[in-house]
Short mmCIF file of C-alpha atoms in Angstrom, two decimals:
data_model
loop_
_atom_site.label_atom_id
_atom_site.label_comp_id
_atom_site.label_asym_id
_atom_site.label_seq_id
_atom_site.Cartn_x
_atom_site.Cartn_y
_atom_site.Cartn_z
CA UNK A 299 105.13 65.79 66.61
CA UNK A 300 104.48 66.81 69.89
CA UNK A 301 102.98 64.52 71.95
CA UNK A 302 100.12 66.89 73.20
CA UNK A 303 99.35 67.61 69.61
CA UNK A 304 99.10 71.52 67.82
CA UNK A 305 99.15 73.34 70.81
CA UNK A 306 95.28 72.64 71.68
CA UNK A 307 93.78 76.16 73.54
CA UNK A 308 96.99 78.21 72.85
CA UNK A 309 96.17 81.30 70.62
CA UNK A 310 97.92 81.68 67.71
CA UNK A 311 98.73 84.94 68.80
CA UNK A 312 101.51 83.30 70.39
CA UNK A 313 103.78 82.26 67.66
CA UNK A 314 104.56 84.00 64.09
CA UNK A 315 103.10 82.71 60.63
CA UNK A 316 106.23 80.50 58.90
CA UNK A 317 106.42 83.23 56.38
CA UNK A 318 107.07 85.72 59.13
CA UNK A 319 109.73 83.63 60.58
CA UNK A 320 110.90 83.84 57.12
CA UNK A 321 111.57 86.86 56.64
CA UNK A 322 112.64 87.51 60.16
CA UNK A 323 115.65 84.62 59.43
CA UNK A 324 116.33 86.93 56.04
CA UNK A 325 116.27 90.36 57.60
CA UNK A 326 117.95 89.05 61.00
CA UNK A 327 120.21 86.40 60.98
CA UNK A 328 120.45 84.23 63.87
CA UNK A 329 117.15 83.71 64.40
CA UNK A 330 116.13 81.20 66.53
CA UNK A 331 112.91 79.21 64.85
CA UNK A 332 111.49 76.22 66.16
CA UNK A 333 107.92 74.47 65.52
CA UNK A 334 105.00 75.19 68.48
CA UNK A 335 104.99 71.67 69.30
CA UNK A 336 108.90 71.75 69.94
CA UNK A 337 108.78 74.76 72.08
CA UNK A 338 106.06 73.19 74.28
CA UNK A 339 107.55 69.94 74.59
CA UNK A 340 110.79 71.68 75.87
CA UNK A 341 108.62 74.19 78.44
CA UNK A 342 106.91 71.46 79.63
CA UNK A 343 109.66 69.40 79.94
CA UNK A 344 111.12 72.63 82.05
CA UNK A 345 108.01 72.28 84.44
CA UNK A 346 108.41 69.13 85.11
CA UNK A 347 111.97 69.09 85.65
CA UNK A 348 112.70 68.54 90.08
CA UNK A 349 114.01 72.10 91.67
CA UNK A 350 116.30 72.59 94.49
CA UNK A 351 116.72 74.97 97.06
CA UNK A 352 119.51 77.17 96.40
CA UNK A 353 122.39 76.82 99.16
CA UNK A 354 123.76 80.40 98.28
CA UNK A 355 121.05 82.65 96.83
CA UNK A 356 118.59 84.64 98.94
CA UNK A 357 115.05 84.52 97.82
CA UNK A 358 115.08 88.57 98.21
CA UNK A 359 117.12 88.83 94.96
CA UNK A 360 114.52 86.98 93.09
CA UNK A 361 112.30 89.70 94.04
CA UNK A 362 114.77 92.45 94.30
CA UNK A 363 115.29 91.97 90.23
CA UNK A 364 111.60 91.87 89.77
CA UNK A 365 111.89 95.79 91.29
CA UNK A 366 114.76 96.36 89.47
CA UNK A 367 112.93 94.83 86.25
CA UNK A 368 110.36 97.32 86.26
CA UNK A 369 112.43 100.44 86.69
CA UNK A 370 114.24 99.69 83.82
CA UNK A 371 111.64 98.39 81.29
CA UNK A 372 108.88 100.28 80.61
CA UNK A 373 106.89 98.98 77.98
CA UNK A 374 104.37 98.47 76.17
CA UNK A 375 102.95 94.83 77.38
CA UNK A 376 105.48 93.78 79.84
CA UNK A 377 105.35 91.06 81.65
CA UNK A 378 105.38 89.87 85.15
CA UNK A 379 104.86 86.48 87.12
CA UNK A 380 101.39 86.78 86.16
CA UNK A 381 100.93 88.95 83.25
CA UNK A 382 98.42 87.35 80.75
CA UNK A 383 100.02 89.84 77.48
CA UNK A 384 102.15 87.62 75.04
CA UNK A 385 101.17 89.49 72.23
CA UNK A 386 103.78 89.25 69.13
CA UNK A 387 106.27 91.79 69.26
CA UNK A 388 105.00 93.30 72.27
CA UNK A 389 107.77 93.52 74.38
CA UNK A 390 108.75 97.26 73.30
CA UNK A 391 110.55 99.24 75.33
CA UNK A 392 111.08 102.79 75.79
CA UNK A 393 114.19 104.93 74.85
CA UNK A 394 114.46 106.54 78.07
CA UNK A 395 115.00 103.18 80.41
CA UNK A 396 117.33 103.78 83.55
CA UNK A 397 118.54 103.41 86.88
CA UNK A 398 116.32 106.26 87.96
CA UNK A 399 113.93 104.98 89.87
CA UNK A 400 111.17 105.99 87.71
CA UNK A 401 109.16 103.10 89.37
CA UNK A 402 109.03 105.09 92.71
CA UNK A 403 109.25 108.65 91.49
CA UNK A 404 107.25 110.85 89.05
CA UNK A 405 109.23 112.35 86.35
CA UNK A 406 107.75 115.43 87.07
CA UNK A 407 108.40 116.03 90.38
CA UNK A 408 106.76 116.66 93.93
CA UNK A 409 103.82 118.20 92.74
CA UNK A 410 103.28 115.17 90.19
CA UNK A 411 103.99 112.62 92.82
CA UNK A 412 101.33 110.11 94.06
CA UNK A 413 101.68 109.28 97.54
CA UNK A 414 103.41 111.97 98.84
CA UNK A 415 102.36 114.60 101.67
CA UNK A 416 103.59 117.83 99.95
CA UNK A 417 104.04 119.28 102.98
CA UNK A 418 106.61 117.39 104.68
CA UNK A 419 107.51 115.97 101.45
CA UNK A 420 107.54 112.47 103.07
CA UNK A 421 105.62 109.37 101.37
CA UNK A 422 102.29 108.54 102.97
CA UNK A 423 102.74 104.66 104.64
CA UNK A 424 99.49 102.62 105.27
CA UNK A 425 98.84 101.63 108.46
CA UNK A 426 98.14 97.87 108.88
CA UNK A 427 95.16 96.02 110.73
CA UNK A 428 94.91 93.31 113.81
CA UNK A 429 93.42 89.94 113.62
CA UNK A 430 90.12 91.38 114.43
CA UNK A 431 90.93 94.05 111.59
CA UNK A 432 91.76 96.90 113.94
CA UNK A 433 93.82 99.21 112.38
CA UNK A 434 97.06 99.65 113.81
CA UNK A 435 97.60 102.85 113.37
CA UNK A 436 101.50 103.24 115.00
CA UNK A 437 102.63 100.38 112.40
CA UNK A 438 103.11 102.16 108.98
CA UNK A 439 104.41 99.17 106.53
CA UNK A 440 102.60 98.81 103.38
CA UNK A 441 102.33 101.44 100.47
CA UNK A 442 100.08 104.41 100.05
CA UNK A 443 96.65 103.49 99.10
CA UNK A 444 93.16 104.86 97.63
CA UNK A 445 91.18 103.40 100.61
CA UNK A 446 88.45 102.39 98.24
CA UNK A 447 89.98 100.76 95.75
CA UNK A 448 93.19 99.37 97.69
CA UNK A 449 95.10 100.38 94.39
CA UNK A 450 98.45 101.70 95.56
CA UNK A 451 99.01 104.88 94.66
CA UNK A 452 102.39 104.58 92.64
CA UNK A 453 103.74 105.67 89.40
CA UNK A 454 104.25 101.82 88.29
CA UNK A 455 101.16 99.38 89.53
CA UNK A 456 103.74 96.05 88.59
CA UNK A 457 105.04 96.79 91.97
CA UNK A 458 101.96 96.01 94.06
CA UNK A 459 101.12 93.21 92.04
CA UNK A 460 103.34 90.73 94.18
CA UNK A 461 103.47 91.25 97.69
CA UNK A 462 107.87 90.74 98.26
CA UNK A 463 107.90 93.53 95.71
CA UNK A 464 105.60 95.71 97.24
CA UNK A 465 107.27 95.23 100.61
CA UNK A 466 110.52 96.19 98.62
CA UNK A 467 108.93 99.05 97.05
CA UNK A 468 107.97 100.36 100.72
CA UNK A 469 111.33 99.93 101.98
CA UNK A 470 112.52 102.57 99.33
CA UNK A 471 109.71 105.15 100.75
CA UNK A 472 110.83 104.54 103.74
CA UNK A 473 114.66 104.84 102.94
CA UNK A 474 112.79 108.35 100.86
CA UNK A 475 111.42 109.26 104.08
CA UNK A 476 114.42 108.72 106.25
CA UNK A 477 116.43 111.32 103.99
CA UNK A 478 114.03 113.66 104.24
CA UNK A 479 114.10 113.80 108.11
CA UNK A 480 117.85 114.50 108.21
CA UNK A 481 117.36 117.68 106.51
CA UNK A 482 116.80 121.44 107.93
CA UNK A 483 113.47 122.20 109.03
CA UNK A 484 113.71 125.57 106.85
CA UNK A 485 114.32 123.86 104.05
CA UNK A 486 111.56 123.99 101.43
CA UNK A 487 109.41 120.86 100.50
CA UNK A 488 110.27 120.73 96.73
CA UNK A 489 114.15 120.83 97.78
CA UNK A 490 113.72 118.15 100.69
CA UNK A 491 111.77 115.77 97.98
CA UNK A 492 114.62 116.36 95.63
CA UNK A 493 117.21 116.33 97.93
CA UNK A 494 116.04 112.98 99.29
CA UNK A 495 115.10 111.52 95.66
CA UNK A 496 118.57 112.27 95.12
CA UNK A 497 120.06 110.32 98.23
CA UNK A 498 117.75 107.07 97.55
CA UNK A 499 118.70 107.03 93.89
CA UNK A 500 122.30 106.76 94.42
CA UNK A 501 121.76 104.22 97.14
CA UNK A 502 119.85 102.22 94.73
CA UNK A 503 121.97 102.49 92.21
CA UNK A 504 125.20 100.98 94.69
CA UNK A 505 122.53 98.23 95.32
CA UNK A 506 122.24 97.34 91.83
CA UNK A 507 125.66 97.00 91.27
CA UNK A 508 127.37 95.90 94.52
CA UNK A 509 124.43 93.95 95.89
CA UNK A 510 122.75 92.47 92.98
CA UNK A 511 124.55 91.66 90.51
CA UNK A 512 127.93 91.07 92.23
CA UNK A 513 125.85 88.55 93.98
CA UNK A 514 124.65 86.85 90.73
CA UNK A 515 126.82 87.29 87.69
CA UNK A 516 129.93 85.75 87.75
CA UNK A 517 132.79 87.56 89.10
CA UNK A 518 135.01 87.79 86.40
CA UNK A 519 132.52 89.80 84.44
CA UNK A 520 131.17 91.82 87.46
CA UNK A 521 134.77 92.78 87.66
CA UNK A 522 135.53 93.39 84.03
CA UNK A 523 132.47 95.57 83.55
CA UNK A 524 132.45 97.32 87.55
CA UNK A 525 135.87 97.15 88.91
CA UNK A 526 136.82 99.98 90.25
CA UNK A 527 140.22 99.77 88.53
CA UNK A 528 139.86 98.18 85.48
CA UNK A 529 143.16 96.42 83.88
CA UNK A 530 144.27 97.31 80.20
CA UNK A 531 141.83 94.30 79.08
CA UNK A 532 138.69 95.41 80.96
CA UNK A 533 139.50 98.77 79.41
CA UNK A 534 139.31 97.66 75.92
CA UNK A 535 135.85 95.24 76.86
CA UNK A 536 134.50 98.85 78.32
CA UNK A 537 135.14 101.22 75.31
CA UNK A 538 134.07 98.30 72.46
CA UNK A 539 130.65 98.22 74.08
CA UNK A 540 129.50 96.59 71.06
CA UNK A 541 128.50 93.46 71.83
CA UNK A 542 124.37 93.55 71.90
CA UNK A 543 122.77 96.87 71.15
CA UNK A 544 122.87 100.02 72.95
CA UNK A 545 119.89 101.73 72.42
CA UNK A 546 117.14 100.78 74.72
CA UNK A 547 117.52 97.46 76.34
CA UNK A 548 118.43 94.44 74.06
CA UNK A 549 116.46 91.66 73.47
CA UNK A 550 118.81 89.16 75.08
CA UNK A 551 118.45 91.14 77.78
CA UNK A 552 114.76 91.03 78.27
CA UNK A 553 113.73 88.26 76.37
CA UNK A 554 116.47 86.02 77.87
CA UNK A 555 119.11 86.60 80.49
CA UNK A 556 117.09 88.52 82.73
CA UNK A 557 114.34 86.79 82.79
CA UNK A 558 116.49 83.45 84.83
CA UNK A 559 114.91 85.06 88.21
CA UNK A 560 111.91 82.85 86.66
CA UNK A 561 114.28 79.49 87.70
CA UNK A 562 114.37 81.31 91.52
CA UNK A 563 110.86 81.16 92.43
CA UNK A 564 109.56 79.06 95.06
CA UNK A 565 105.90 78.03 95.63
CA UNK A 566 106.02 79.12 99.40
CA UNK A 567 107.89 81.57 101.53
CA UNK A 568 108.07 82.04 105.63
CA UNK A 569 107.15 86.03 105.47
CA UNK A 570 107.93 86.15 108.93
CA UNK A 571 108.23 84.34 112.58
CA UNK A 572 104.36 83.76 111.97
CA UNK A 573 103.35 83.24 108.78
CA UNK A 574 103.79 81.10 106.06
CA UNK A 575 102.72 82.09 102.16
CA UNK A 576 102.22 80.06 98.78
CA UNK A 577 103.31 82.43 95.91
CA UNK A 578 100.00 82.49 95.16
CA UNK A 579 98.74 84.30 98.01
CA UNK A 580 101.53 87.21 97.25
CA UNK A 581 99.25 88.22 94.59
CA UNK A 582 96.01 87.88 96.72
CA UNK A 583 97.36 90.90 99.48
CA UNK A 584 98.42 93.48 97.06
CA UNK A 585 96.04 96.08 95.49
CA UNK A 586 95.89 93.88 92.40
CA UNK A 587 94.06 90.99 94.69
CA UNK A 588 92.02 93.55 96.47
CA UNK A 589 94.00 93.20 100.00
CA UNK A 590 92.54 89.34 99.89
CA UNK A 591 89.07 91.59 100.45
CA UNK A 592 90.90 92.92 103.75
CA UNK A 593 90.43 96.80 104.49
CA UNK A 594 94.15 97.25 105.15
CA UNK A 595 97.34 94.87 104.77
CA UNK A 596 96.87 92.53 107.71
CA UNK A 597 100.25 92.22 110.20
CA UNK A 598 101.08 89.07 109.67
CA UNK A 599 101.79 89.33 106.07
CA UNK A 600 103.80 92.24 106.80
CA UNK A 601 107.16 91.00 105.32
CA UNK A 602 110.25 90.22 107.40
CA UNK A 603 112.61 90.97 104.77
CA UNK A 604 115.93 90.37 106.78
CA UNK A 605 115.06 86.75 106.30
CA UNK A 606 115.34 87.48 102.65
CA UNK A 607 118.62 89.33 102.56
CA UNK A 608 120.31 88.92 105.64
CA UNK A 609 122.40 85.87 105.53
CA UNK A 610 122.01 83.57 109.01
CA UNK A 611 118.63 85.39 109.58
CA UNK A 612 116.39 83.62 112.10
CA UNK A 613 113.52 83.14 109.39
CA UNK A 614 116.78 83.11 106.19
CA UNK A 615 114.76 82.32 103.00
CA UNK A 616 116.67 80.74 100.00
CA UNK A 617 115.68 81.02 96.35
CA UNK A 618 115.43 77.65 94.37
CA UNK A 619 118.64 77.70 92.86
CA UNK A 620 119.32 78.82 88.95
CA UNK A 621 118.88 75.66 86.41
CA UNK A 622 116.55 74.81 83.69
CA UNK A 623 113.22 74.87 85.80
CA UNK A 624 110.70 77.02 85.58
CA UNK A 625 107.40 75.17 87.67
CA UNK A 626 105.72 77.93 87.79
CA UNK A 627 101.71 77.52 86.48
CA UNK A 628 99.67 80.72 85.54
CA UNK A 629 95.85 80.64 87.68
CA UNK A 630 92.96 81.05 85.03
CA UNK A 631 94.30 79.87 81.56
CA UNK A 632 94.18 76.57 80.11
CA UNK A 633 97.14 74.18 79.22
CA UNK A 634 99.53 75.11 77.96
CA UNK A 635 99.26 78.69 78.30
CA UNK A 636 99.39 78.43 81.57
CA UNK A 637 102.89 77.41 81.46
CA UNK A 638 105.34 80.29 82.08
CA UNK A 639 108.18 77.69 80.52
CA UNK A 640 106.34 77.60 77.18
CA UNK A 641 105.28 81.34 76.97
CA UNK A 642 109.05 82.39 77.48
CA UNK A 643 109.97 80.21 74.58
CA UNK A 644 107.07 81.40 72.54
CA UNK A 645 108.04 85.34 73.67
CA UNK A 646 111.62 84.36 72.36
CA UNK A 647 110.89 83.10 69.10
CA UNK A 648 108.32 85.83 68.19
CA UNK A 649 110.53 88.80 68.97
CA UNK A 650 112.83 86.82 66.64
CA UNK A 651 115.12 86.02 69.38
CA UNK A 652 118.88 84.74 67.89
CA UNK A 653 120.33 81.40 68.86
CA UNK A 654 122.77 80.82 71.19
CA UNK A 655 124.98 79.70 69.01
CA UNK A 656 124.19 82.61 66.94
CA UNK A 657 125.44 84.80 70.74
CA UNK A 658 128.28 82.60 70.78
CA UNK A 659 130.04 83.21 67.70
CA UNK A 660 129.55 86.60 68.28
CA UNK A 661 131.05 86.71 71.69
CA UNK A 662 133.71 84.44 70.06
CA UNK A 663 134.61 87.35 67.50
CA UNK A 664 134.07 90.52 69.61
CA UNK A 665 135.94 89.32 72.54
CA UNK A 666 139.98 88.84 73.05
CA UNK A 667 140.82 85.34 72.87
CA UNK A 668 142.27 85.30 76.20
CA UNK A 669 139.16 86.64 77.82
CA UNK A 670 137.27 83.86 76.35
CA UNK A 671 138.96 81.18 77.64
CA UNK A 672 139.14 82.44 80.74
CA UNK A 673 135.57 82.66 80.76
CA UNK A 674 134.89 79.00 79.87
CA UNK A 675 131.99 79.51 77.40
CA UNK A 676 130.30 76.36 76.76
CA UNK A 677 131.23 74.55 73.95
CA UNK A 678 128.81 72.73 71.32
CA UNK A 679 128.68 69.18 72.86
CA UNK A 680 128.20 70.53 76.39
CA UNK A 681 124.85 71.84 75.38
CA UNK A 682 123.20 68.53 77.49
CA UNK A 683 120.39 68.07 80.15
CA UNK A 684 117.66 65.71 80.60
CA UNK A 685 115.20 68.34 80.16
CA UNK A 686 116.08 68.32 76.46
CA UNK A 687 116.52 64.25 76.62
CA UNK A 688 112.69 64.38 77.34
CA UNK A 689 111.93 65.41 74.07
CA UNK A 690 111.44 64.26 71.06
CA UNK A 691 113.51 67.05 68.98
CA UNK A 692 116.85 67.16 71.10
CA UNK A 693 119.61 67.03 68.48
CA UNK A 694 117.60 69.84 66.59
CA UNK A 695 117.69 71.61 69.99
CA UNK A 696 121.15 71.16 70.67
CA UNK A 697 122.10 73.20 67.56
CA UNK A 698 119.47 75.87 66.95
CA UNK A 699 119.44 76.30 71.07
CA UNK A 700 117.25 78.94 72.49
CA UNK A 701 118.46 81.58 74.28
CA UNK A 702 116.43 81.51 77.22
CA UNK A 703 117.00 77.53 77.84
CA UNK A 704 120.41 77.83 77.27
CA UNK A 705 121.49 80.71 79.92
CA UNK A 706 119.48 78.69 82.33
CA UNK A 707 121.44 75.76 81.23
CA UNK A 708 125.47 77.25 82.03
CA UNK A 709 123.72 78.50 85.00
CA UNK A 710 123.56 75.05 85.66
CA UNK A 711 126.77 74.13 84.26
CA UNK A 712 129.43 77.16 85.09
CA UNK A 713 127.36 79.17 87.62
CA UNK A 714 126.73 76.11 89.61
CA UNK A 715 123.24 77.24 90.29
CA UNK A 716 124.44 79.73 92.17
CA UNK A 717 125.08 82.09 89.46
CA UNK A 718 124.91 83.02 86.13
CA UNK A 719 127.07 81.95 83.52
CA UNK A 720 129.76 84.07 81.46
CA UNK A 721 126.40 84.67 78.47
CA UNK A 722 123.84 85.52 80.68
CA UNK A 723 126.19 87.17 82.87
CA UNK A 724 127.57 89.29 80.18
CA UNK A 725 124.36 90.77 78.72
CA UNK A 726 123.01 91.74 81.95
CA UNK A 727 126.43 93.64 82.71
CA UNK A 728 126.77 95.44 79.56
CA UNK A 729 122.86 96.05 79.59
CA UNK A 730 123.74 97.79 83.05
CA UNK A 731 126.62 99.52 82.41
CA UNK A 732 125.30 101.19 79.48
CA UNK A 733 122.03 101.62 81.82
CA UNK A 734 124.55 104.32 84.19
CA UNK A 735 127.06 105.48 81.02
CA UNK A 736 123.46 106.88 80.01
CA UNK A 737 122.17 108.39 83.27
CA UNK A 738 125.67 110.07 83.38
CA UNK A 739 125.19 111.26 79.68
CA UNK A 740 127.56 109.33 78.03
CA UNK A 741 130.45 109.54 81.08
CA UNK A 742 129.89 105.84 82.99
CA UNK A 743 130.03 106.51 86.38
CA UNK A 744 130.58 103.56 88.97
CA UNK A 745 129.10 103.70 91.91
CA UNK A 746 131.87 102.83 94.76
CA UNK A 747 129.69 102.72 97.84
CA UNK A 748 129.51 98.26 98.82
CA UNK A 749 125.14 99.49 99.97
CA UNK A 750 123.34 96.49 100.21
CA UNK A 751 119.40 95.54 101.12
CA UNK A 752 120.68 94.90 104.61
CA UNK A 753 121.76 98.59 104.53
CA UNK A 754 118.73 99.79 103.93
CA UNK A 755 116.63 97.46 106.36
CA UNK A 756 119.29 98.70 109.08
CA UNK A 757 117.38 102.24 108.42
CA UNK A 758 114.38 101.35 107.52
CA UNK A 759 112.97 98.40 109.64
CA UNK A 760 113.35 101.39 112.79
CA UNK A 761 110.73 104.26 111.35
#
């Protein structure tokens, strides 16, 4: 029994009834099911585990991952780091998910696009203010906003929920404007817009593959899916494409593997040469936070993204390393609903997520034996960690392990907290491979330009 009792203060909507769980186990073999108390104990243990600042991963990848997530998970009831939504079966992803920057661009085109000058085809960026609340009209460094509500004029409001994601979004808007200005003056605004959009999406897809995924996946898996000249073994795995579900976004991705970024979040960041900000402040200086009561974004809160993406930058910011630790507390909720780790565990169970053991069995059956050996999947006796030692259900959790916890554990043990481990990498790589295939109507065209966020900033910081 949990030392905290039967989930005091946690809404029953976070869990399925035992009857529904039994039904899921029949319909979906391998579903990982635990009592509320067990999940709360494990989540609280993950919340309490000390974290380490990474020696390898820059902090920008935490929030670039969230930006990418908002592009590909067009969901009903999706959640971000500060969302309160935890309703059962609410994480339904639309089948149109792709890598087309729909969080940036309205799919209907220029005349429906919010926050754009329809005569110039450029996005309208907002000015910032100084310490005396004076508008600095020459510094355009924030999202386009409604002057009254402060709401960002962008297709996906999730990109204005925390400052770092909002600033990444702003740099992609600047990149669009750069491509517009490279075009001849006699081109129509609509054509200028579409040409720039295509160039930004191409750059974005290259960043996803050659910067984000190359940085965070184990190299063997990245090479397997995105190597330009695949070996026969790689071709075989690519053609098979049957490890996880192909339509939409698999729940192994959305409810487990791609939530690894929660372990990378830090409580404080240095935004630029003059300003430190807490995680809480990142949510205040956005449209969601009404810019913390200011008329515009203060200049001191404009983020120098070089410190978040450039190794050795003057104000280099590292992420927390990837390990079984998520210490994020969600404001305005009582314990235990305010623990993100607990919510993630409940969400996985609510969605009927398979156990790590079931996923490992799938992979062992589907992949060539030589590849399984090369990847070095965790063995059952390696599923150990102090977070498991801290709960009274250790053996049960080791034998029937929540997939999200397992993803963090193998990153710690196999990726040395610098990259994901093989299972997490396989789930994520296959998902993005399928998204590329969908974008190109069944023909996978792997981006070949090795563009990084640093390349984007070399352009956008001059504007």
